[in-house]
mmCIF file of C-alpha atoms in Angstrom:
data_model
loop_
_atom_site.group_PDB
_atom_site.id
_atom_site.type_symbol
_atom_site.label_atom_id
_atom_site.label_comp_id
_atom_site.label_asym_id
_atom_site.label_seq_id
_atom_site.Cartn_x
_atom_site.Cartn_y
_atom_site.Cartn_z
ATOM 1 C CA MET A 1 -0.057 -0.279 0.243
ATOM 2 C CA SER A 2 1.509 3.641 -1.398
ATOM 3 C CA ALA A 3 1.703 6.278 1.615
ATOM 4 C CA PRO A 4 -0.812 8.788 1.256
ATOM 5 C CA LEU A 5 0.967 12.651 0.300
ATOM 6 C CA PRO A 6 0.598 14.267 3.949
ATOM 7 C CA VAL A 7 -1.062 18.142 4.432
ATOM 8 C CA VAL A 8 1.631 20.134 5.490
ATOM 9 C CA LEU A 9 0.612 21.061 8.934
ATOM 10 C CA PRO A 10 2.890 24.272 10.454
ATOM 11 C CA ARG A 11 5.462 23.492 12.564
ATOM 12 C CA ARG A 12 7.448 24.665 15.843
ATOM 13 C CA PRO A 13 10.295 23.462 17.825
ATOM 14 C CA LEU A 14 9.309 21.993 20.989
ATOM 15 C CA GLY A 15 11.684 24.025 23.223
ATOM 16 C CA ARG A 16 15.581 23.067 23.113
ATOM 17 C CA THR A 17 15.215 19.395 22.405
ATOM 18 C CA GLY A 18 15.745 19.634 18.354
ATOM 19 C CA LEU A 19 12.188 18.411 17.757
ATOM 20 C CA ASP A 20 9.997 19.623 15.646
ATOM 21 C CA VAL A 21 5.879 19.143 16.057
ATOM 22 C CA THR A 22 3.045 20.092 14.141
ATOM 23 C CA VAL A 23 0.804 22.676 15.433
ATOM 24 C CA LEU A 24 -2.144 20.287 15.893
ATOM 25 C CA GLY A 25 -1.264 16.382 17.577
ATOM 26 C CA PHE A 26 -3.279 13.869 18.235
ATOM 27 C CA GLY A 27 -4.457 13.419 21.741
ATOM 28 C CA ALA A 28 -5.430 9.488 22.731
ATOM 29 C CA ALA A 29 -7.524 10.017 25.534
ATOM 30 C CA PRO A 30 -10.764 9.314 23.166
ATOM 31 C CA LEU A 31 -8.917 5.840 22.518
ATOM 32 C CA GLY A 32 -9.249 4.804 26.143
ATOM 33 C CA ASN A 33 -13.340 4.901 26.341
ATOM 34 C CA LEU A 34 -13.575 8.255 27.369
ATOM 35 C CA PHE A 35 -17.264 8.707 28.132
ATOM 36 C CA SER A 36 -18.299 6.129 25.515
ATOM 37 C CA HIS A 37 -17.131 2.658 24.195
ATOM 38 C CA LEU A 38 -15.266 2.979 20.905
ATOM 39 C CA ASP A 39 -15.112 1.134 18.006
ATOM 40 C CA GLU A 40 -11.499 -0.631 17.572
ATOM 41 C CA ALA A 41 -11.199 0.292 14.261
ATOM 42 C CA THR A 42 -12.944 3.251 14.456
ATOM 43 C CA SER A 43 -10.451 4.089 17.091
ATOM 44 C CA VAL A 44 -7.148 2.850 15.065
ATOM 45 C CA ALA A 45 -8.449 4.526 11.563
ATOM 46 C CA ALA A 46 -8.846 8.065 13.800
ATOM 47 C CA VAL A 47 -4.694 7.823 14.660
ATOM 48 C CA VAL A 48 -4.197 6.732 10.883
ATOM 49 C CA ALA A 49 -5.866 9.379 9.812
ATOM 50 C CA ALA A 50 -4.333 11.926 12.155
ATOM 51 C CA PHE A 51 -0.978 10.858 10.528
ATOM 52 C CA ASP A 52 -2.263 10.633 7.043
ATOM 53 C CA GLY A 53 -3.846 13.993 6.869
ATOM 54 C CA GLY A 54 -0.033 15.563 8.566
ATOM 55 C CA ILE A 55 -0.181 15.329 12.181
ATOM 56 C CA ASN A 56 3.356 14.341 13.663
ATOM 57 C CA LEU A 57 2.544 14.102 17.130
ATOM 58 C CA LEU A 58 1.097 11.338 19.208
ATOM 59 C CA ASP A 59 0.128 11.624 23.068
ATOM 60 C CA MET A 60 -1.455 8.912 25.485
ATOM 61 C CA ALA A 61 -1.210 8.056 28.875
ATOM 62 C CA PRO A 62 -1.293 4.790 30.655
ATOM 63 C CA HIS A 63 -4.338 6.396 32.523
ATOM 64 C CA TYR A 64 -6.450 6.186 29.638
ATOM 65 C CA GLY A 65 -8.918 3.094 29.504
ATOM 66 C CA ASN A 66 -5.658 1.337 32.254
ATOM 67 C CA GLY A 67 -3.234 1.130 29.150
ATOM 68 C CA LEU A 68 -6.056 0.859 26.412
ATOM 69 C CA ALA A 69 -5.437 3.637 24.747
ATOM 70 C CA GLU A 70 -1.804 3.290 24.221
ATOM 71 C CA LEU A 71 -2.622 -0.744 23.225
ATOM 72 C CA ARG A 72 -4.779 0.743 20.173
ATOM 73 C CA ALA A 73 -2.090 3.468 19.895
ATOM 74 C CA GLY A 74 0.579 0.758 19.351
ATOM 75 C CA GLU A 75 -2.328 -1.216 16.719
ATOM 76 C CA ALA A 76 -2.136 2.251 14.621
ATOM 77 C CA LEU A 77 1.424 3.069 14.879
ATOM 78 C CA ARG A 78 2.267 -0.424 13.390
ATOM 79 C CA GLN A 79 0.104 0.361 10.003
ATOM 80 C CA VAL A 80 2.017 4.000 10.228
ATOM 81 C CA LEU A 81 5.594 2.714 10.602
ATOM 82 C CA GLN A 82 5.088 0.425 7.530
ATOM 83 C CA HIS A 83 4.986 3.315 5.283
ATOM 84 C CA ARG A 84 7.119 5.936 7.742
ATOM 85 C CA SER A 85 10.006 6.284 9.237
ATOM 86 C CA ARG A 86 9.846 6.183 13.011
ATOM 87 C CA ASP A 87 12.069 9.467 13.075
ATOM 88 C CA SER A 88 9.230 11.432 11.474
ATOM 89 C CA ILE A 89 7.114 11.552 14.020
ATOM 90 C CA VAL A 90 7.167 11.816 18.109
ATOM 91 C CA VAL A 91 5.352 9.894 20.812
ATOM 92 C CA SER A 92 4.336 10.702 23.576
ATOM 93 C CA THR A 93 2.793 9.032 26.917
ATOM 94 C CA LYS A 94 3.322 9.474 30.446
ATOM 95 C CA VAL A 95 3.877 7.933 33.773
ATOM 96 C CA GLY A 96 2.784 8.108 37.486
ATOM 97 C CA ARG A 97 0.357 4.996 37.144
ATOM 98 C CA TRP A 98 1.350 1.449 36.235
ATOM 99 C CA PHE A 99 -0.874 -1.473 36.198
ATOM 100 C CA ASP A 100 -1.322 -4.636 37.969
ATOM 101 C CA PRO A 101 -2.629 -7.448 35.368
ATOM 102 C CA MET A 102 -3.281 -10.119 38.068
ATOM 103 C CA PRO A 103 -6.417 -9.736 39.683
ATOM 104 C CA THR A 104 -5.534 -10.837 43.118
ATOM 105 C CA GLY A 105 -3.049 -8.128 43.023
ATOM 106 C CA ARG A 106 0.478 -10.440 43.201
ATOM 107 C CA ALA A 107 2.074 -8.282 41.216
ATOM 108 C CA ALA A 108 2.051 -5.180 43.582
ATOM 109 C CA ALA A 109 2.200 -7.648 46.441
ATOM 110 C CA LEU A 110 5.927 -8.231 45.353
ATOM 111 C CA ALA A 111 6.654 -4.573 45.917
ATOM 112 C CA PRO A 112 4.443 -3.572 48.357
ATOM 113 C CA ASP A 113 5.776 -0.172 49.194
ATOM 114 C CA VAL A 114 5.737 1.233 45.805
ATOM 115 C CA GLY A 115 2.085 3.004 45.398
ATOM 116 C CA HIS A 116 -1.233 2.253 45.965
ATOM 117 C CA ALA A 117 -4.518 1.148 44.127
ATOM 118 C CA GLU A 118 -6.364 3.927 42.769
ATOM 119 C CA VAL A 119 -10.061 4.898 42.452
ATOM 120 C CA ALA A 120 -11.736 4.004 39.490
ATOM 121 C CA SER A 121 -10.974 6.905 36.683
ATOM 122 C CA PRO A 122 -13.841 9.336 36.051
ATOM 123 C CA GLY A 123 -15.189 9.153 32.775
ATOM 124 C CA PHE A 124 -13.478 6.030 31.230
ATOM 125 C CA VAL A 125 -16.557 3.701 30.656
ATOM 126 C CA GLY A 126 -14.455 0.776 29.125
ATOM 127 C CA ALA A 127 -11.150 -0.301 30.237
ATOM 128 C CA LEU A 128 -8.751 -2.799 30.443
ATOM 129 C CA PRO A 129 -9.600 -5.392 33.407
ATOM 130 C CA HIS A 130 -5.847 -4.095 34.938
ATOM 131 C CA ARG A 131 -6.016 -2.776 38.834
ATOM 132 C CA ALA A 132 -3.896 0.884 38.579
ATOM 133 C CA VAL A 133 -1.169 1.431 40.560
ATOM 134 C CA LEU A 134 -0.600 5.175 41.670
ATOM 135 C CA ASP A 135 2.794 5.525 41.845
ATOM 136 C CA TYR A 136 5.381 8.533 40.886
ATOM 137 C CA SER A 137 8.463 7.072 42.419
ATOM 138 C CA TYR A 138 11.766 6.365 40.451
ATOM 139 C CA ASP A 139 11.628 2.900 39.734
ATOM 140 C CA GLY A 140 7.311 3.099 39.653
ATOM 141 C CA THR A 141 8.606 5.577 36.442
ATOM 142 C CA LEU A 142 10.805 2.598 34.692
ATOM 143 C CA ARG A 143 8.288 0.137 35.669
ATOM 144 C CA SER A 144 5.306 2.446 33.613
ATOM 145 C CA ILE A 145 7.761 3.048 30.564
ATOM 146 C CA GLU A 146 8.320 -0.149 30.262
ATOM 147 C CA GLN A 147 4.528 -1.450 30.171
ATOM 148 C CA SER A 148 4.151 1.406 27.754
ATOM 149 C CA LEU A 149 6.645 0.516 25.441
ATOM 150 C CA LEU A 150 5.610 -3.122 25.616
ATOM 151 C CA ARG A 151 2.053 -1.820 24.878
ATOM 152 C CA THR A 152 2.571 0.047 21.796
ATOM 153 C CA GLY A 153 5.063 -2.086 20.631
ATOM 154 C CA LEU A 154 7.786 0.722 20.738
ATOM 155 C CA ASN A 155 11.240 1.062 21.530
ATOM 156 C CA ARG A 156 11.715 4.079 22.590
ATOM 157 C CA LEU A 157 9.680 7.084 23.244
ATOM 158 C CA ASP A 158 9.779 10.614 22.172
ATOM 159 C CA ILE A 159 8.285 12.337 25.143
ATOM 160 C CA VAL A 160 7.830 11.076 28.898
ATOM 161 C CA LEU A 161 5.693 13.499 31.158
ATOM 162 C CA ILE A 162 5.027 13.105 34.640
ATOM 163 C CA HIS A 163 0.815 12.710 34.753
ATOM 164 C CA ASP A 164 -1.377 14.224 37.038
ATOM 165 C CA VAL A 165 0.605 15.648 40.257
ATOM 166 C CA ASP A 166 -2.026 18.296 41.019
ATOM 167 C CA VAL A 167 -5.323 18.854 43.490
ATOM 168 C CA TRP A 168 -7.681 18.173 41.534
ATOM 169 C CA THR A 169 -6.511 14.456 40.951
ATOM 170 C CA HIS A 170 -5.179 14.165 44.881
ATOM 171 C CA GLY A 171 -7.091 16.640 46.528
ATOM 172 C CA PRO A 172 -5.219 19.227 48.937
ATOM 173 C CA ASP A 173 -4.249 16.957 51.907
ATOM 174 C CA ALA A 174 -2.075 14.824 49.459
ATOM 175 C CA ILE A 175 -0.445 16.839 46.687
ATOM 176 C CA GLU A 176 2.700 18.015 49.067
ATOM 177 C CA ALA A 177 3.423 14.247 49.213
ATOM 178 C CA ARG A 178 2.613 13.107 45.475
ATOM 179 C CA PHE A 179 4.966 16.823 44.200
ATOM 180 C CA SER A 180 8.125 15.463 46.899
ATOM 181 C CA GLU A 181 7.613 12.001 45.280
ATOM 182 C CA ALA A 182 7.630 13.057 41.714
ATOM 183 C CA MET A 183 10.052 15.201 42.165
ATOM 184 C CA ASN A 184 12.344 12.796 43.862
ATOM 185 C CA GLY A 185 11.771 9.815 41.696
ATOM 186 C CA ALA A 186 9.786 10.659 38.875
ATOM 187 C CA TYR A 187 11.676 13.582 37.812
ATOM 188 C CA ARG A 188 15.270 11.975 38.852
ATOM 189 C CA ALA A 189 14.286 8.987 36.713
ATOM 190 C CA LEU A 190 13.547 11.007 33.493
ATOM 191 C CA SER A 191 16.603 13.191 33.710
ATOM 192 C CA ARG A 192 18.847 10.227 33.728
ATOM 193 C CA LEU A 193 16.682 8.840 30.435
ATOM 194 C CA ARG A 194 17.407 12.380 29.036
ATOM 195 C CA ASP A 195 20.776 12.762 29.569
ATOM 196 C CA GLU A 196 21.233 8.851 27.897
ATOM 197 C CA GLY A 197 19.519 10.013 25.117
ATOM 198 C CA VAL A 198 16.871 7.406 25.847
ATOM 199 C CA VAL A 199 14.183 10.244 25.626
ATOM 200 C CA ARG A 200 14.433 13.451 24.530
ATOM 201 C CA ALA A 201 11.749 15.158 26.122
ATOM 202 C CA ILE A 202 10.710 15.591 29.574
ATOM 203 C CA GLY A 203 8.027 17.495 31.662
ATOM 204 C CA VAL A 204 4.724 17.179 33.309
ATOM 205 C CA GLY A 205 0.801 16.598 32.078
ATOM 206 C CA LEU A 206 -1.522 18.981 34.286
ATOM 207 C CA ASN A 207 -4.633 20.170 34.648
ATOM 208 C CA GLU A 208 -3.122 23.052 36.567
ATOM 209 C CA SER A 209 -1.314 26.166 35.700
ATOM 210 C CA GLU A 210 -0.217 26.702 39.551
ATOM 211 C CA MET A 211 1.308 23.334 39.732
ATOM 212 C CA CYS A 212 2.543 23.603 35.897
ATOM 213 C CA GLU A 213 4.566 26.886 37.835
ATOM 214 C CA ARG A 214 6.005 24.785 40.576
ATOM 215 C CA PHE A 215 7.031 22.495 38.501
ATOM 216 C CA ALA A 216 9.333 25.066 36.348
ATOM 217 C CA HIS A 217 10.402 26.007 39.218
ATOM 218 C CA ALA A 218 11.846 22.888 40.830
ATOM 219 C CA GLY A 219 13.334 21.143 37.806
ATOM 220 C CA ASP A 220 14.811 21.124 34.490
ATOM 221 C CA PHE A 221 11.385 20.460 32.233
ATOM 222 C CA ASP A 222 11.524 20.862 28.296
ATOM 223 C CA THR A 223 7.940 20.716 27.787
ATOM 224 C CA MET A 224 4.285 20.730 29.806
ATOM 225 C CA LEU A 225 1.275 19.749 28.545
ATOM 226 C CA LEU A 226 -1.560 21.935 30.534
ATOM 227 C CA ALA A 227 -5.207 20.633 29.634
ATOM 228 C CA GLY A 228 -8.118 23.242 30.465
ATOM 229 C CA ARG A 229 -6.479 26.207 31.798
ATOM 230 C CA TYR A 230 -5.987 28.018 28.605
ATOM 231 C CA SER A 231 -8.620 28.366 26.102
ATOM 232 C CA LEU A 232 -11.130 30.947 24.852
ATOM 233 C CA LEU A 233 -13.441 29.956 27.467
ATOM 234 C CA GLU A 234 -10.899 30.382 30.602
ATOM 235 C CA GLN A 235 -7.158 31.866 30.497
ATOM 236 C CA PRO A 236 -5.590 31.221 34.312
ATOM 237 C CA ALA A 237 -2.451 29.975 32.961
ATOM 238 C CA LEU A 238 -2.201 34.252 31.244
ATOM 239 C CA GLY A 239 -0.781 35.650 34.260
ATOM 240 C CA SER A 240 2.115 33.885 34.968
ATOM 241 C CA PHE A 241 2.183 30.346 34.106
ATOM 242 C CA LEU A 242 2.853 31.299 30.182
ATOM 243 C CA PRO A 243 5.292 33.680 30.726
ATOM 244 C CA LEU A 244 7.317 31.462 32.916
ATOM 245 C CA ALA A 245 7.120 28.757 30.523
ATOM 246 C CA LEU A 246 8.892 32.000 27.417
ATOM 247 C CA GLN A 247 11.197 32.588 29.850
ATOM 248 C CA LYS A 248 12.576 29.618 30.626
ATOM 249 C CA ASN A 249 12.197 28.094 26.742
ATOM 250 C CA ILE A 250 9.785 25.504 28.252
ATOM 251 C CA ALA A 251 7.246 24.841 25.079
ATOM 252 C CA VAL A 252 3.869 24.365 25.992
ATOM 253 C CA MET A 253 1.590 22.036 25.031
ATOM 254 C CA LEU A 254 -2.369 22.684 25.481
ATOM 255 C CA GLY A 255 -4.937 20.257 26.038
ATOM 256 C CA GLY A 256 -8.757 20.417 26.692
ATOM 257 C CA VAL A 257 -8.741 23.534 24.660
ATOM 258 C CA PHE A 258 -12.920 22.551 23.946
ATOM 259 C CA ASN A 259 -12.711 22.544 27.971
ATOM 260 C CA SER A 260 -14.239 18.796 27.397
ATOM 261 C CA GLY A 261 -16.185 19.928 24.858
ATOM 262 C CA ILE A 262 -18.230 22.789 25.234
ATOM 263 C CA LEU A 263 -16.087 24.765 22.938
ATOM 264 C CA ALA A 264 -17.003 22.196 20.181
ATOM 265 C CA THR A 265 -20.356 21.462 20.892
ATOM 266 C CA GLY A 266 -21.747 25.038 22.155
ATOM 267 C CA ALA A 267 -23.989 25.278 25.322
ATOM 268 C CA VAL A 268 -26.385 22.545 24.226
ATOM 269 C CA ALA A 269 -28.001 20.083 26.693
ATOM 270 C CA GLY A 270 -25.348 17.531 27.802
ATOM 271 C CA ALA A 271 -22.562 19.710 27.097
ATOM 272 C CA ARG A 272 -19.151 19.061 29.170
ATOM 273 C CA TYR A 273 -16.963 21.343 31.029
ATOM 274 C CA ASP A 274 -13.822 19.487 33.156
ATOM 275 C CA TYR A 275 -15.289 16.274 31.872
ATOM 276 C CA GLN A 276 -18.437 17.001 33.612
ATOM 277 C CA PRO A 277 -21.673 18.497 32.323
ATOM 278 C CA ALA A 278 -21.115 22.038 32.842
ATOM 279 C CA PRO A 279 -22.928 24.331 35.262
ATOM 280 C CA ALA A 280 -24.788 27.082 34.244
ATOM 281 C CA ALA A 281 -22.851 29.712 34.505
ATOM 282 C CA VAL A 282 -20.383 28.043 32.039
ATOM 283 C CA MET A 283 -23.074 27.507 29.891
ATOM 284 C CA ALA A 284 -24.352 30.854 29.560
ATOM 285 C CA ARG A 285 -20.360 32.095 29.220
ATOM 286 C CA VAL A 286 -20.329 29.913 26.344
ATOM 287 C CA ALA A 287 -23.770 30.911 24.778
ATOM 288 C CA ALA A 288 -22.325 34.663 25.010
ATOM 289 C CA ILE A 289 -19.454 33.503 23.223
ATOM 290 C CA ASP A 290 -21.180 31.797 20.789
ATOM 291 C CA ALA A 291 -23.150 34.521 20.097
ATOM 292 C CA VAL A 292 -21.028 36.640 19.150
ATOM 293 C CA CYS A 293 -18.565 34.234 16.755
ATOM 294 C CA ALA A 294 -22.209 33.678 14.810
ATOM 295 C CA LEU A 295 -22.043 37.222 14.110
ATOM 296 C CA HIS A 296 -19.823 36.837 12.403
ATOM 297 C CA SER A 297 -20.396 33.418 11.018
ATOM 298 C CA VAL A 298 -17.280 31.868 12.665
ATOM 299 C CA ARG A 299 -18.113 28.180 14.265
ATOM 300 C CA LEU A 300 -17.330 28.125 17.828
ATOM 301 C CA ALA A 301 -14.737 25.705 17.457
ATOM 302 C CA ASP A 302 -12.648 27.288 14.797
ATOM 303 C CA ALA A 303 -12.047 30.417 16.962
ATOM 304 C CA ALA A 304 -11.609 28.296 20.255
ATOM 305 C CA LEU A 305 -8.715 26.262 18.350
ATOM 306 C CA GLN A 306 -7.202 29.212 16.439
ATOM 307 C CA PHE A 307 -7.306 31.085 19.871
ATOM 308 C CA ALA A 308 -4.900 28.788 21.655
ATOM 309 C CA LEU A 309 -2.273 28.781 19.014
ATOM 310 C CA GLY A 310 -2.336 33.059 19.117
ATOM 311 C CA HIS A 311 -0.268 32.756 22.166
ATOM 312 C CA PRO A 312 3.659 32.906 21.668
ATOM 313 C CA ALA A 313 4.516 30.325 24.675
ATOM 314 C CA VAL A 314 2.108 27.540 22.839
ATOM 315 C CA THR A 315 3.952 24.689 20.465
ATOM 316 C CA THR A 316 0.828 22.565 19.909
ATOM 317 C CA LEU A 317 -2.613 21.845 20.851
ATOM 318 C CA VAL A 318 -3.199 18.268 21.362
ATOM 319 C CA LEU A 319 -6.887 17.270 20.460
ATOM 320 C CA GLY A 320 -8.752 14.137 20.665
ATOM 321 C CA ALA A 321 -10.666 12.424 18.098
ATOM 322 C CA VAL A 322 -12.549 9.398 17.598
ATOM 323 C CA THR A 323 -12.962 9.234 13.920
ATOM 324 C CA PRO A 324 -11.146 9.934 11.069
ATOM 325 C CA ASN A 325 -13.605 12.561 10.315
ATOM 326 C CA GLU A 326 -13.003 14.412 13.833
ATOM 327 C CA VAL A 327 -9.330 14.279 12.815
ATOM 328 C CA ARG A 328 -10.167 15.804 9.221
ATOM 329 C CA ARG A 329 -12.345 18.533 10.601
ATOM 330 C CA ASN A 330 -10.002 19.356 13.312
ATOM 331 C CA ILE A 331 -7.139 20.036 10.930
ATOM 332 C CA ALA A 332 -9.501 21.972 8.249
ATOM 333 C CA SER A 333 -10.076 24.491 11.630
ATOM 334 C CA LEU A 334 -6.789 25.605 11.090
ATOM 335 C CA ALA A 335 -7.539 27.282 8.013
ATOM 336 C CA ALA A 336 -11.241 28.305 8.752
ATOM 337 C CA PRO A 337 -11.179 32.106 8.384
ATOM 338 C CA ILE A 338 -11.778 34.854 11.126
ATOM 339 C CA PRO A 339 -11.872 38.149 11.049
ATOM 340 C CA PRO A 340 -9.982 40.367 13.362
ATOM 341 C CA GLN A 341 -12.900 42.131 14.709
ATOM 342 C CA LEU A 342 -14.147 38.999 16.326
ATOM 343 C CA TRP A 343 -11.077 39.411 18.862
ATOM 344 C CA ARG A 344 -11.967 42.551 19.369
ATOM 345 C CA ASP A 345 -16.024 42.136 19.975
ATOM 346 C CA LEU A 346 -15.513 39.278 22.577
ATOM 347 C CA ARG A 347 -12.783 41.647 24.416
ATOM 348 C CA THR A 348 -15.755 44.526 24.185
ATOM 349 C CA GLU A 349 -18.334 41.919 25.411
ATOM 350 C CA GLY A 350 -16.146 41.239 28.520
ATOM 351 C CA LEU A 351 -15.263 37.300 27.149
ATOM 352 C CA LEU A 352 -11.794 38.014 26.661
ATOM 353 C CA PRO A 353 -8.952 39.184 28.536
ATOM 354 C CA ALA A 354 -7.556 42.629 26.677
ATOM 355 C CA ALA A 355 -3.762 40.767 27.291
ATOM 356 C CA ALA A 356 -4.532 37.995 25.604
ATOM 357 C CA PRO A 357 -3.040 37.372 22.154
ATOM 358 C CA THR A 358 -5.201 36.382 19.195
ATOM 359 C CA PRO A 359 -3.918 35.414 15.945
ATOM 360 C CA GLU A 360 -3.480 38.381 14.598
ATOM 361 C CA GLY A 361 -1.335 39.977 17.829
ATOM 362 C CA PRO A 362 -2.600 41.884 20.927
ATOM 363 C CA ALA A 363 -5.160 44.144 20.694
#
């Protein structure tokens, strides 16, 4: 089978790593059956469509479906690598959880001090029947990477991120212990692997800009994936984290630029925000943003995607998709025309901060 000719998507350097990534990446969370069961063939086809469409970055995590997303991504990568070189793609995954495939927990009993069983992951409705073990230790990090390589069939990874060391995941009482464990364990392991050339870039993947800042001050990180905290709906990362990332040359990957869906669907019944049904205040704000977009004949999703790329600290957007058509729609969204007056009107209506850069530049 001959390889389809890829679309030439813009690329940006991933900080000082020497890697270049397309401004859109494929986020594999939906492959873990996030919110709904996904057909196996369709999930693999979505990943293949991303690479065929010119995307060169795949981001995944063991957490997504207890390894299911990595397993499905691995099948897709085997198809992609039949007609592409491994060096032509950038693969990112995360550490912080490994999985015990034994129902009795016998594998964890062999190393009882490395972590504890995790509660069920919110949002994932179908997963591999393996027990999650939360573990930011040095050895646990190496174990997580080994399992990721086995699930994907790869022999190396390009980017490895420390996953979910934030208050949203662990609560205020446990966050200090988790942060210390991550810096003394996972960070040391990843730094060694980077020094040895085993991985090209290390970072964190979090839901809170404040914790991104804390890690940025505490260690030498190449990149950070921040989910949901810089979008057309809300910009808590604008004040201090994004300027810090620019100062330290930390490449920012943004996830959740649709805030779990509501900026893609609009304020419709059942719209999701932060993996939950959207509250009334969020619904009202999104409806107001959408109304301004409609005055300019602009799709809300197009405005949300292009806005997130407008900040100079942002290298790429990691977008999830469940079908090849969704992938192609995301790629096409980059080229959708958006008049500069749209951003000015959003500022006038108090729906966008004056300091937020937009694709045509600051106001």
